[in-house]
Amino acid sequence: MKKITTFLVLLGCVSFYSLSVSQQVFAADTIKIGVAGAHSGDLASYGLPTVKAAELVVKEVNAKGGILGRQVELLPEDDVCKPEVATNTATKLVSQKVDAVIGHICSGATKAALGIYKASDLVVVSPSATNPALTQSGDYPNFFRTIASDDAQAKREVDFVLDVLKVRKIAVIHDKGDYGKGLAEFARDFLIQDPRADVVLFEGVTPGAVDYSAIVQKIRRNKAEAVIFGGYHPEASKIITQMRKKRIKIPFVSDDGVKDDTFIKVAGKYAEGVYATGPMDTSKNPLTISATEAHKKSYGKAPGAFFLNAYAAAQVLLNAIEKAGSTEIEALTKALRSEYMETPLGSIRFDERGDAIGVGFSMFQVRNGAYVEVK
Amino acid sequence: MEYFLELFFSGLTRGSIYALIALGYTMVYGIIGLINFAHGEIYMIGAFTALIVASVLTVLGFNQLAILLCAGFAAVVYSSAYGYTVEKIAYKPLRNAPRLSPLISAIGMSIFLQNYVLLAQTSDFMPFPALIPEFEFMEPYAHIVGSSELVIFLVTTLVMVLLTLLIKFSSIGKAMRATAQDKKMAMLLGIDVNKIISITFVIGSALAAIGGLLIASHIGQINFYIGFIAGIKAFTAAVLGGIGSIPGAVLGSFILGWTESFATGYISSDYEDVFAFSILVLILIFKPAGLLGRDKTKKV
């Protein structure tokens, strides 16, 4: 009797052993995706939603049988949003033989880690790193992102002024603040690079000044055909009011800091016709609604920062792997650049530099006291 | 030439705006030697009062002139009451204290009033209705001088003339001058110094309220913080022209306005404040009492 029990126990052990072996064999055959970002520390709230988004997408994909007949496995790795930690994070993911990476979250950490991924031929898709140089420098052909870069807003303004309004002489005004001046400098640089444009004025005004008529007269003097303003609505409403009172009727194009209902309330009738860029509205996209619902069902609360960008990043990455038929970098980059994918952010693919086409800012115009998207 | 004229009038508008506020600073300083930092806040309260009254009357359907006059009257009364009260609470108990104490008290009053309006009203920017209509005869010149700018300029000039007349020729003016020269002696001669100081604060606050109404109507927006920046600039203008002198405050304001306007027009608005304060430093180096200020040489 005792012998039989021992035998049974042994059998059980063996069968357990064989089970775990088969699981290991199975695991070796998964597609491993690293998810790097701040998962602890001050900025964890920026990084954790990305893990959740990736989990949701992967759960859905695995439920349908995985990609290329293989299950997808996530390897979350913390970088605390610190460049010096991010290099370790990247090294660890590379040594775990991941096939691609979603992340990192912060621009500084992303930049530090990218060199390591590049040396190992790994594709990286970030949901939130907005530093313009990451894509524009051309240093990282393996890098893609599903968020607009910091200068995308300025680019949108400049493209709109040159392509839609079709004017040449442009006055760029800002409020000397970090946000406004930064945007105005991007806009100026884009305009200088474009042979069609002529920057006739680039100046900062003093926020809170009692009167802006001198700068308004200067805009007229320089025969500007449009004004691009970088800054917030209190200055914008004063400047547009004085421009219109001084009978200057040229278009006024501004940014997200002006795309605010307070601007329309304060500037009143003078706000009519003012253009301002703002993030594309994706809240009505059915995929956004379903992704948010899935998050609520799985985690019991509304998703956090960059959730939709991360959701889109996971989707485009897995889709590209499927379309490419492998995780080899050449094929994968090609697929990311050519295959459109329906995501909560809209239908997107990537341009040569790695920025998502179809993600970013729309132009809005004040019409009858409300901002309306300009198609 | 036309550009020069445009900038000239821009500077004139700015100067007139500063002058309406600077007159209050300079009057108070002239009488009791106190820099009333809460003056900018009185200006802001005047603008808020005008906004509230004007909004109510607009809803009730009054015509524009009636609204302008009623809002102006309410703003003047309300601001004067504030000016009077501020003096009684914050400055009068400190009249014989060292000079630093009333200065600190004034800064405290300024912060208090700002935060009071912030809490009682709103932290948001509010639209201010254009109470001054667009005159038709101004239309050909609208690109150079707007109607509200013309009104601000005229009112500033009128106020300056009336004030000078009041101080030079009326009995109150005479009492004011006596108080300014020697408080103790004036008291001995039967002048009610407390009353004269109160009157000074009331007149200064009334001017600030008129300024608040006109300027807010010109700019088209207000919030609780407008008094601070306008107050600092007007104070600079008053010092430039010689604090304590009424024509000096107006002259200083115009010089400041023109400096800013021409610096913006011919050089760059990035350096507007740099030029404005460089002028201040230069003038104070050569004329420490300001352009029209009297040097106070102490008699031994």
PDB file of C-alpha atoms in Angstrom, chain A residues 176 181 202-206 218, chain B residues 14 233 259-265 267-279:
ATOM      1  CA  LYS A 176       7.935  85.806 -22.798  1.00  0.00           C
ATOM      2  CA  LYS A 181       8.028  81.705 -26.019  1.00  0.00           C
ATOM      3  CA  PHE A 202       9.402  88.223 -33.671  1.00  0.00           C
ATOM      4  CA  GLU A 203       8.836  89.833 -30.292  1.00  0.00           C
ATOM      5  CA  GLY A 204       7.720  89.248 -26.737  1.00  0.00           C
ATOM      6  CA  VAL A 205       5.182  91.433 -24.950  1.00  0.00           C
ATOM      7  CA  THR A 206       5.075  92.109 -21.219  1.00  0.00           C
ATOM      8  CA  LYS A 218       4.299  97.647 -35.131  1.00  0.00           C
TER       9      LYS A 218
ATOM     10  CA  ARG B  14      -0.379 104.593 -21.842  1.00  0.00           C
ATOM     11  CA  LYS B 233       4.036 101.433 -13.133  1.00  0.00           C
ATOM     12  CA  THR B 259       9.536 105.633 -23.552  1.00  0.00           C
ATOM     13  CA  GLU B 260       7.726 102.310 -23.569  1.00  0.00           C
ATOM     14  CA  SER B 261       5.889 103.010 -26.782  1.00  0.00           C
ATOM     15  CA  PHE B 262       8.898 104.237 -28.766  1.00  0.00           C
ATOM     16  CA  ALA B 263      11.133 101.505 -27.354  1.00  0.00           C
ATOM     17  CA  THR B 264       8.596  98.942 -28.550  1.00  0.00           C
ATOM     18  CA  GLY B 265       8.102 100.635 -31.894  1.00  0.00           C
ATOM     19  CA  ILE B 267      13.669  98.782 -30.945  1.00  0.00           C
ATOM     20  CA  SER B 268      11.848  95.786 -29.443  1.00  0.00           C
ATOM     21  CA  SER B 269       9.025  95.187 -27.033  1.00  0.00           C
ATOM     22  CA  ASP B 270      11.218  92.558 -25.387  1.00  0.00           C
ATOM     23  CA  TYR B 271      13.128  95.425 -23.797  1.00  0.00           C
ATOM     24  CA  GLU B 272      10.165  97.694 -23.015  1.00  0.00           C
ATOM     25  CA  ASP B 273      10.617  97.533 -19.242  1.00  0.00           C
ATOM     26  CA  VAL B 274      14.383  97.754 -19.523  1.00  0.00           C
ATOM     27  CA  PHE B 275      14.097 101.108 -21.244  1.00  0.00           C
ATOM     28  CA  ALA B 276      11.379 102.363 -18.935  1.00  0.00           C
ATOM     29  CA  PHE B 277      13.411 101.694 -15.822  1.00  0.00           C
ATOM     30  CA  SER B 278      16.689 102.850 -17.378  1.00  0.00           C
ATOM     31  CA  ILE B 279      15.061 106.250 -17.923  1.00  0.00           C
TER      32      ILE B 279
END
